């Protein structure tokens, strides 16, 4: 599991986990007026469109971006001023959003260099027919492991594309399937399958929600052996580069995790979920920091 998924993992983890401690305290940086601490080591202040456009260098940077993506010139613009600590260094940025009904671009403008240093494109409601063949091939692997999942209906997909320091980082897809073919707020008696993977079909996350569907057709007599075979089914020979580090069982709710650590520092750990019947029902590529925080190491 290559480190190309770094940003995608960050987005996923920030939505569900507490923030880890920053390396420096707030009194080591000079906070601007009105800055509010959102999390440790991260402060922000919402800006109006006029305040955004008044920032030195931002109009020129946006015009360059508009030249590359002309359609975005008509998009709604929003943003905030950000001060944060990264690797012990203070960063001062304008975080921008350019949004339409079909997509959104999230941009980071560096106040010091007066340049857009990175952006993320998020496309909403990608039709199932437009998913790459590699993504479809991975879905077939999941269906072979859990045939019942094949009966679930596609209800939505989003595509994320990253550009960091003028280098393309590839595309990631987030897909959802359930019985209703739509998301119904407050509905928990619905079999649901979610998966995140890159454009090559490499999985970073999948999970059967609400009513778990067990994964079958796996070799092995124990959950550990089956978890190892799951990695082989999804990642091929690359699975040989992962070794089981720890198995954890949580009593409330009754579920457990098999943690695989890579032999290379260039790859991320993988966690396989199992239920109270020791049936495997999910997988996630994660970080060492998160595993330590969650007590899974």
mmCIF file of C-alpha atoms in Angstrom:
data_model
loop_
_atom_site.group_PDB
_atom_site.id
_atom_site.type_symbol
_atom_site.label_atom_id
_atom_site.label_comp_id
_atom_site.label_asym_id
_atom_site.label_seq_id
_atom_site.Cartn_x
_atom_site.Cartn_y
_atom_site.Cartn_z
ATOM 1 C CA UNK A 1 0.000 0.000 0.000
ATOM 2 C CA UNK A 2 1.957 2.972 -1.295
ATOM 3 C CA UNK A 3 2.099 6.381 0.343
ATOM 4 C CA UNK A 4 0.251 7.944 -2.601
ATOM 5 C CA UNK A 5 -2.846 7.608 -0.425
ATOM 6 C CA UNK A 6 -1.551 10.017 2.247
ATOM 7 C CA UNK A 7 -4.022 12.851 1.644
ATOM 8 C CA UNK A 8 -6.947 10.489 1.192
ATOM 9 C CA UNK A 9 -6.160 8.840 4.515
ATOM 10 C CA UNK A 10 -5.891 12.215 6.193
ATOM 11 C CA UNK A 11 -9.354 13.182 4.988
ATOM 12 C CA UNK A 12 -10.844 9.896 6.186
ATOM 13 C CA UNK A 13 -9.174 9.959 9.593
ATOM 14 C CA UNK A 14 -9.948 13.601 10.351
ATOM 15 C CA UNK A 15 -13.635 12.839 9.942
ATOM 16 C CA UNK A 16 -13.628 10.084 12.549
ATOM 17 C CA UNK A 17 -10.711 10.463 14.952
ATOM 18 C CA UNK A 18 -9.388 12.958 17.498
ATOM 19 C CA UNK A 19 -6.477 15.148 16.483
ATOM 20 C CA UNK A 20 -3.010 14.222 17.604
ATOM 21 C CA UNK A 21 -0.913 16.671 19.585
ATOM 22 C CA UNK A 22 0.921 19.350 17.665
ATOM 23 C CA UNK A 23 4.640 19.753 18.094
ATOM 24 C CA UNK A 24 4.463 23.325 19.327
ATOM 25 C CA UNK A 25 2.145 25.299 21.569
ATOM 26 C CA UNK A 26 0.064 28.245 20.386
ATOM 27 C CA UNK A 27 2.175 30.709 22.346
ATOM 28 C CA UNK A 28 5.085 29.995 19.997
ATOM 29 C CA UNK A 29 3.300 31.619 17.051
ATOM 30 C CA UNK A 30 1.739 35.045 16.632
ATOM 31 C CA UNK A 31 -1.964 34.495 16.044
ATOM 32 C CA UNK A 32 -3.840 36.893 13.805
ATOM 33 C CA UNK A 33 -6.911 38.785 14.965
ATOM 34 C CA UNK A 34 -10.046 36.673 15.220
ATOM 35 C CA UNK A 35 -8.264 33.348 14.782
ATOM 36 C CA UNK A 36 -10.101 30.496 16.529
ATOM 37 C CA UNK A 37 -8.458 27.235 17.549
ATOM 38 C CA UNK A 38 -10.208 24.408 15.689
ATOM 39 C CA UNK A 39 -7.898 21.703 16.964
ATOM 40 C CA UNK A 40 -4.497 21.547 18.580
ATOM 41 C CA UNK A 41 -1.981 23.291 16.350
ATOM 42 C CA UNK A 42 -4.628 24.590 13.918
ATOM 43 C CA UNK A 43 -6.387 27.977 13.962
ATOM 44 C CA UNK A 44 -8.704 29.515 11.389
ATOM 45 C CA UNK A 45 -11.005 32.434 10.668
ATOM 46 C CA UNK A 46 -13.760 32.482 8.059
ATOM 47 C CA UNK A 47 -13.400 35.148 5.389
ATOM 48 C CA UNK A 48 -15.879 36.938 3.162
ATOM 49 C CA UNK A 49 -15.334 36.938 -0.590
ATOM 50 C CA UNK A 50 -14.136 40.547 -0.393
ATOM 51 C CA UNK A 51 -11.637 39.639 2.328
ATOM 52 C CA UNK A 52 -10.385 36.714 0.262
ATOM 53 C CA UNK A 53 -9.867 38.810 -2.848
ATOM 54 C CA UNK A 54 -8.144 41.547 -0.841
ATOM 55 C CA UNK A 55 -5.356 39.138 0.139
ATOM 56 C CA UNK A 56 -2.123 40.088 -1.610
ATOM 57 C CA UNK A 57 -1.350 37.816 -4.556
ATOM 58 C CA UNK A 58 -4.517 35.758 -4.425
ATOM 59 C CA UNK A 59 -6.216 37.247 -7.487
ATOM 60 C CA UNK A 60 -3.191 36.462 -9.635
ATOM 61 C CA UNK A 61 -2.988 32.928 -8.235
ATOM 62 C CA UNK A 62 -6.685 32.344 -8.902
ATOM 63 C CA UNK A 63 -6.423 33.651 -12.464
ATOM 64 C CA UNK A 64 -3.679 31.096 -13.109
ATOM 65 C CA UNK A 65 -5.919 28.391 -11.656
ATOM 66 C CA UNK A 66 -8.873 29.587 -13.753
ATOM 67 C CA UNK A 67 -6.715 29.291 -16.867
ATOM 68 C CA UNK A 68 -6.284 25.593 -16.096
ATOM 69 C CA UNK A 69 -9.928 25.053 -15.079
ATOM 70 C CA UNK A 70 -11.974 27.781 -16.852
ATOM 71 C CA UNK A 71 -15.316 26.422 -15.603
ATOM 72 C CA UNK A 72 -14.372 27.168 -11.992
ATOM 73 C CA UNK A 73 -14.465 30.917 -12.597
ATOM 74 C CA UNK A 74 -18.262 30.694 -12.261
ATOM 75 C CA UNK A 75 -18.135 28.609 -9.079
ATOM 76 C CA UNK A 76 -19.092 29.855 -5.633
ATOM 77 C CA UNK A 77 -15.998 30.897 -3.692
ATOM 78 C CA UNK A 78 -15.518 30.510 0.051
ATOM 79 C CA UNK A 79 -12.529 30.435 2.315
ATOM 80 C CA UNK A 80 -10.787 30.967 5.620
ATOM 81 C CA UNK A 81 -7.462 32.167 6.902
ATOM 82 C CA UNK A 82 -5.439 29.355 8.458
ATOM 83 C CA UNK A 83 -2.485 29.234 10.823
ATOM 84 C CA UNK A 84 -1.134 25.802 11.638
ATOM 85 C CA UNK A 85 1.915 23.881 12.763
ATOM 86 C CA UNK A 86 3.413 21.357 10.345
ATOM 87 C CA UNK A 87 6.576 19.460 11.263
ATOM 88 C CA UNK A 88 7.375 22.125 13.842
ATOM 89 C CA UNK A 89 7.018 24.942 11.312
ATOM 90 C CA UNK A 90 4.361 27.661 11.240
ATOM 91 C CA UNK A 91 2.199 27.780 8.105
ATOM 92 C CA UNK A 92 0.053 30.778 7.126
ATOM 93 C CA UNK A 93 -2.458 30.032 4.393
ATOM 94 C CA UNK A 94 -5.783 30.865 2.848
ATOM 95 C CA UNK A 95 -7.906 27.739 2.508
ATOM 96 C CA UNK A 96 -10.203 28.176 -0.486
ATOM 97 C CA UNK A 97 -13.230 26.332 -1.803
ATOM 98 C CA UNK A 98 -14.600 26.665 -5.338
ATOM 99 C CA UNK A 99 -17.909 24.834 -5.546
ATOM 100 C CA UNK A 100 -20.638 23.975 -8.044
ATOM 101 C CA UNK A 101 -23.415 21.391 -7.876
ATOM 102 C CA UNK A 102 -21.213 18.857 -9.682
ATOM 103 C CA UNK A 103 -17.831 19.311 -8.049
ATOM 104 C CA UNK A 104 -15.651 21.206 -5.603
ATOM 105 C CA UNK A 105 -12.016 22.281 -5.613
ATOM 106 C CA UNK A 106 -10.234 22.790 -2.285
ATOM 107 C CA UNK A 107 -7.132 24.969 -2.651
ATOM 108 C CA UNK A 108 -4.319 25.934 -0.302
ATOM 109 C CA UNK A 109 -2.836 29.390 -0.929
ATOM 110 C CA UNK A 110 0.492 30.068 0.783
ATOM 111 C CA UNK A 111 0.475 33.664 2.053
ATOM 112 C CA UNK A 112 4.289 33.853 2.098
ATOM 113 C CA UNK A 113 4.968 32.597 -1.438
ATOM 114 C CA UNK A 114 1.653 33.914 -2.839
ATOM 115 C CA UNK A 115 1.101 30.620 -4.649
ATOM 116 C CA UNK A 116 -1.443 27.815 -4.628
ATOM 117 C CA UNK A 117 0.580 24.924 -3.233
ATOM 118 C CA UNK A 118 -1.987 22.144 -3.571
ATOM 119 C CA UNK A 119 -5.548 21.443 -4.540
ATOM 120 C CA UNK A 120 -8.051 18.624 -4.273
ATOM 121 C CA UNK A 121 -10.802 18.095 -6.819
ATOM 122 C CA UNK A 122 -13.920 16.345 -5.530
ATOM 123 C CA UNK A 123 -16.481 15.228 -8.116
ATOM 124 C CA UNK A 124 -19.933 14.406 -6.754
ATOM 125 C CA UNK A 125 -22.275 11.715 -8.081
ATOM 126 C CA UNK A 126 -19.963 9.878 -10.479
ATOM 127 C CA UNK A 127 -22.159 7.517 -12.573
ATOM 128 C CA UNK A 128 -21.496 3.817 -12.070
ATOM 129 C CA UNK A 129 -20.976 3.476 -15.825
ATOM 130 C CA UNK A 130 -18.004 5.875 -15.641
ATOM 131 C CA UNK A 131 -16.046 3.912 -13.036
ATOM 132 C CA UNK A 132 -12.689 2.623 -14.364
ATOM 133 C CA UNK A 133 -12.392 -1.044 -15.299
ATOM 134 C CA UNK A 134 -9.775 -1.465 -12.576
ATOM 135 C CA UNK A 135 -12.290 -0.315 -9.956
ATOM 136 C CA UNK A 136 -14.918 -2.700 -11.311
ATOM 137 C CA UNK A 137 -12.420 -5.562 -11.204
ATOM 138 C CA UNK A 138 -11.787 -4.945 -7.501
ATOM 139 C CA UNK A 139 -15.530 -4.869 -6.827
ATOM 140 C CA UNK A 140 -15.750 -8.305 -8.441
ATOM 141 C CA UNK A 141 -13.121 -9.558 -5.982
ATOM 142 C CA UNK A 142 -15.264 -8.350 -3.076
ATOM 143 C CA UNK A 143 -18.370 -9.924 -4.594
ATOM 144 C CA UNK A 144 -16.554 -13.253 -4.902
ATOM 145 C CA UNK A 145 -15.801 -13.074 -1.183
ATOM 146 C CA UNK A 146 -19.317 -11.978 -0.255
ATOM 147 C CA UNK A 147 -21.825 -12.905 -3.004
ATOM 148 C CA UNK A 148 -24.680 -11.258 -1.088
ATOM 149 C CA UNK A 149 -22.975 -7.892 -1.572
ATOM 150 C CA UNK A 150 -23.515 -8.215 -5.329
ATOM 151 C CA UNK A 151 -27.261 -7.817 -4.713
ATOM 152 C CA UNK A 152 -26.815 -4.411 -3.092
ATOM 153 C CA UNK A 153 -27.627 -1.403 -5.258
ATOM 154 C CA UNK A 154 -25.236 1.375 -6.217
ATOM 155 C CA UNK A 155 -26.314 4.677 -4.659
ATOM 156 C CA UNK A 156 -23.378 6.972 -5.215
ATOM 157 C CA UNK A 157 -19.722 7.588 -5.933
ATOM 158 C CA UNK A 158 -17.309 10.456 -5.508
ATOM 159 C CA UNK A 159 -13.940 10.931 -7.147
ATOM 160 C CA UNK A 160 -11.019 12.752 -5.541
ATOM 161 C CA UNK A 161 -8.014 13.998 -7.488
ATOM 162 C CA UNK A 162 -4.961 15.555 -5.839
ATOM 163 C CA UNK A 163 -2.289 17.958 -7.014
ATOM 164 C CA UNK A 164 0.456 18.741 -4.504
ATOM 165 C CA UNK A 165 3.298 21.083 -5.407
ATOM 166 C CA UNK A 166 2.297 20.843 -9.071
ATOM 167 C CA UNK A 167 2.488 17.040 -9.092
ATOM 168 C CA UNK A 168 -0.536 14.868 -9.808
ATOM 169 C CA UNK A 169 -1.125 12.302 -7.060
ATOM 170 C CA UNK A 170 -3.671 10.119 -8.836
ATOM 171 C CA UNK A 171 -7.407 9.647 -8.372
ATOM 172 C CA UNK A 172 -9.317 8.035 -5.533
ATOM 173 C CA UNK A 173 -12.905 6.773 -5.537
ATOM 174 C CA UNK A 174 -15.408 6.451 -2.697
ATOM 175 C CA UNK A 175 -18.401 4.205 -3.507
ATOM 176 C CA UNK A 176 -21.582 3.226 -1.680
ATOM 177 C CA UNK A 177 -24.057 0.372 -2.131
ATOM 178 C CA UNK A 178 -27.170 -0.562 -0.131
ATOM 179 C CA UNK A 179 -30.613 -2.125 -0.403
ATOM 180 C CA UNK A 180 -32.513 1.121 -1.000
ATOM 181 C CA UNK A 181 -30.336 2.598 -3.777
ATOM 182 C CA UNK A 182 -30.279 5.839 -1.779
ATOM 183 C CA UNK A 183 -29.193 7.219 1.586
ATOM 184 C CA UNK A 184 -32.067 7.482 4.055
ATOM 185 C CA UNK A 185 -31.205 9.544 7.126
ATOM 186 C CA UNK A 186 -31.713 7.611 10.347
ATOM 187 C CA UNK A 187 -32.040 4.276 8.521
ATOM 188 C CA UNK A 188 -29.895 1.625 10.207
ATOM 189 C CA UNK A 189 -31.742 -1.569 9.265
ATOM 190 C CA UNK A 190 -30.236 -1.516 5.833
ATOM 191 C CA UNK A 191 -27.399 -3.630 4.494
ATOM 192 C CA UNK A 192 -24.725 -1.281 3.222
ATOM 193 C CA UNK A 193 -21.320 -1.633 1.624
ATOM 194 C CA UNK A 194 -18.776 1.182 1.358
ATOM 195 C CA UNK A 195 -15.418 1.045 -0.356
ATOM 196 C CA UNK A 196 -12.573 3.468 -1.104
ATOM 197 C CA UNK A 197 -9.923 2.688 -3.680
ATOM 198 C CA UNK A 198 -7.573 4.342 -6.123
ATOM 199 C CA UNK A 199 -7.792 4.415 -9.900
ATOM 200 C CA UNK A 200 -5.664 1.263 -10.160
ATOM 201 C CA UNK A 201 -8.223 -0.600 -8.055
ATOM 202 C CA UNK A 202 -6.086 -0.774 -4.902
ATOM 203 C CA UNK A 203 -8.327 -0.760 -1.814
ATOM 204 C CA UNK A 204 -7.782 1.654 1.076
ATOM 205 C CA UNK A 205 -11.057 0.916 2.888
ATOM 206 C CA UNK A 206 -14.122 -1.264 2.697
ATOM 207 C CA UNK A 207 -16.763 -2.101 5.259
ATOM 208 C CA UNK A 208 -20.189 -3.676 5.524
ATOM 209 C CA UNK A 209 -22.223 -1.231 7.614
ATOM 210 C CA UNK A 210 -25.283 -1.697 9.872
ATOM 211 C CA UNK A 211 -25.924 -5.367 9.057
ATOM 212 C CA UNK A 212 -22.464 -6.862 8.415
ATOM 213 C CA UNK A 213 -22.100 -9.342 5.580
ATOM 214 C CA UNK A 214 -19.395 -11.888 6.427
ATOM 215 C CA UNK A 215 -16.595 -12.547 3.975
ATOM 216 C CA UNK A 216 -16.408 -16.156 2.856
ATOM 217 C CA UNK A 217 -14.355 -18.062 0.283
ATOM 218 C CA UNK A 218 -11.186 -17.399 2.263
ATOM 219 C CA UNK A 219 -8.542 -20.006 2.964
ATOM 220 C CA UNK A 220 -7.588 -20.781 6.554
ATOM 221 C CA UNK A 221 -9.057 -22.168 9.758
ATOM 222 C CA UNK A 222 -8.578 -19.119 11.983
ATOM 223 C CA UNK A 223 -9.515 -15.471 11.576
ATOM 224 C CA UNK A 224 -5.814 -14.632 11.387
ATOM 225 C CA UNK A 225 -5.239 -17.060 8.511
ATOM 226 C CA UNK A 226 -8.338 -15.801 6.730
ATOM 227 C CA UNK A 227 -7.246 -12.192 7.226
ATOM 228 C CA UNK A 228 -3.904 -13.057 5.627
ATOM 229 C CA UNK A 229 -5.720 -14.634 2.684
ATOM 230 C CA UNK A 230 -7.940 -11.549 2.362
ATOM 231 C CA UNK A 231 -4.836 -9.436 1.827
ATOM 232 C CA UNK A 232 -3.619 -11.902 -0.812
ATOM 233 C CA UNK A 233 -6.971 -11.736 -2.602
ATOM 234 C CA UNK A 234 -6.904 -7.936 -2.699
ATOM 235 C CA UNK A 235 -3.203 -7.115 -3.046
ATOM 236 C CA UNK A 236 -1.628 -10.196 -4.610
ATOM 237 C CA UNK A 237 2.088 -10.693 -3.961
ATOM 238 C CA UNK A 238 2.255 -7.395 -2.086
ATOM 239 C CA UNK A 239 0.432 -9.129 0.786
ATOM 240 C CA UNK A 240 3.634 -11.046 1.541
ATOM 241 C CA UNK A 241 5.156 -7.761 2.711
ATOM 242 C CA UNK A 242 2.726 -7.595 5.662
ATOM 243 C CA UNK A 243 2.963 -9.467 8.961
ATOM 244 C CA UNK A 244 0.413 -9.714 11.770
ATOM 245 C CA UNK A 245 1.408 -7.368 14.592
ATOM 246 C CA UNK A 246 -1.497 -7.723 17.007
ATOM 247 C CA UNK A 247 -5.039 -9.071 17.366
ATOM 248 C CA UNK A 248 -7.410 -7.045 19.551
ATOM 249 C CA UNK A 249 -10.920 -7.932 20.739
ATOM 250 C CA UNK A 250 -13.266 -5.244 22.061
ATOM 251 C CA UNK A 251 -16.124 -6.404 24.288
ATOM 252 C CA UNK A 252 -18.454 -3.417 23.804
ATOM 253 C CA UNK A 253 -19.423 -3.558 21.012
ATOM 254 C CA UNK A 254 -18.099 -7.063 20.414
ATOM 255 C CA UNK A 255 -15.715 -6.701 17.518
ATOM 256 C CA UNK A 256 -12.060 -7.192 16.822
ATOM 257 C CA UNK A 257 -9.131 -6.154 14.693
ATOM 258 C CA UNK A 258 -6.205 -7.939 13.088
ATOM 259 C CA UNK A 259 -3.382 -5.437 12.604
ATOM 260 C CA UNK A 260 -0.886 -6.022 9.796
ATOM 261 C CA UNK A 261 2.356 -4.054 9.726
ATOM 262 C CA UNK A 262 4.373 -3.631 6.520
ATOM 263 C CA UNK A 263 8.016 -4.634 6.375
ATOM 264 C CA UNK A 264 8.725 -1.387 4.502
ATOM 265 C CA UNK A 265 8.411 2.092 6.012
ATOM 266 C CA UNK A 266 7.142 3.275 2.626
ATOM 267 C CA UNK A 267 3.836 1.493 3.156
ATOM 268 C CA UNK A 268 0.953 1.845 5.579
ATOM 269 C CA UNK A 269 -0.446 -0.598 8.155
ATOM 270 C CA UNK A 270 -3.656 -2.472 7.333
ATOM 271 C CA UNK A 271 -6.407 -3.356 9.815
ATOM 272 C CA UNK A 272 -8.881 -6.183 9.132
ATOM 273 C CA UNK A 273 -12.159 -6.118 11.106
ATOM 274 C CA UNK A 274 -14.013 -9.157 12.417
ATOM 275 C CA UNK A 275 -17.352 -9.518 14.233
ATOM 276 C CA UNK A 276 -18.527 -11.470 17.288
ATOM 277 C CA UNK A 277 -18.584 -14.660 15.219
ATOM 278 C CA UNK A 278 -14.970 -14.118 14.148
ATOM 279 C CA UNK A 279 -16.215 -13.397 10.619
ATOM 280 C CA UNK A 280 -14.194 -10.862 8.639
ATOM 281 C CA UNK A 281 -16.271 -7.901 7.466
ATOM 282 C CA UNK A 282 -13.982 -5.001 6.650
ATOM 283 C CA UNK A 283 -10.512 -3.629 5.995
ATOM 284 C CA UNK A 284 -8.799 -0.257 6.296
ATOM 285 C CA UNK A 285 -5.399 1.148 5.426
ATOM 286 C CA UNK A 286 -4.391 3.430 8.284
ATOM 287 C CA UNK A 287 -1.411 5.075 9.995
ATOM 288 C CA UNK A 288 0.901 4.048 12.814
ATOM 289 C CA UNK A 289 -0.074 7.166 14.769
ATOM 290 C CA UNK A 290 -3.740 6.226 14.661
ATOM 291 C CA UNK A 291 -3.049 2.636 15.701
ATOM 292 C CA UNK A 292 -1.059 3.828 18.705
ATOM 293 C CA UNK A 293 -3.778 6.298 19.675
ATOM 294 C CA UNK A 294 -6.484 3.628 19.364
ATOM 295 C CA UNK A 295 -4.492 1.116 21.410
ATOM 296 C CA UNK A 296 -4.192 -1.324 18.524
ATOM 297 C CA UNK A 297 -0.407 -1.674 18.656
#
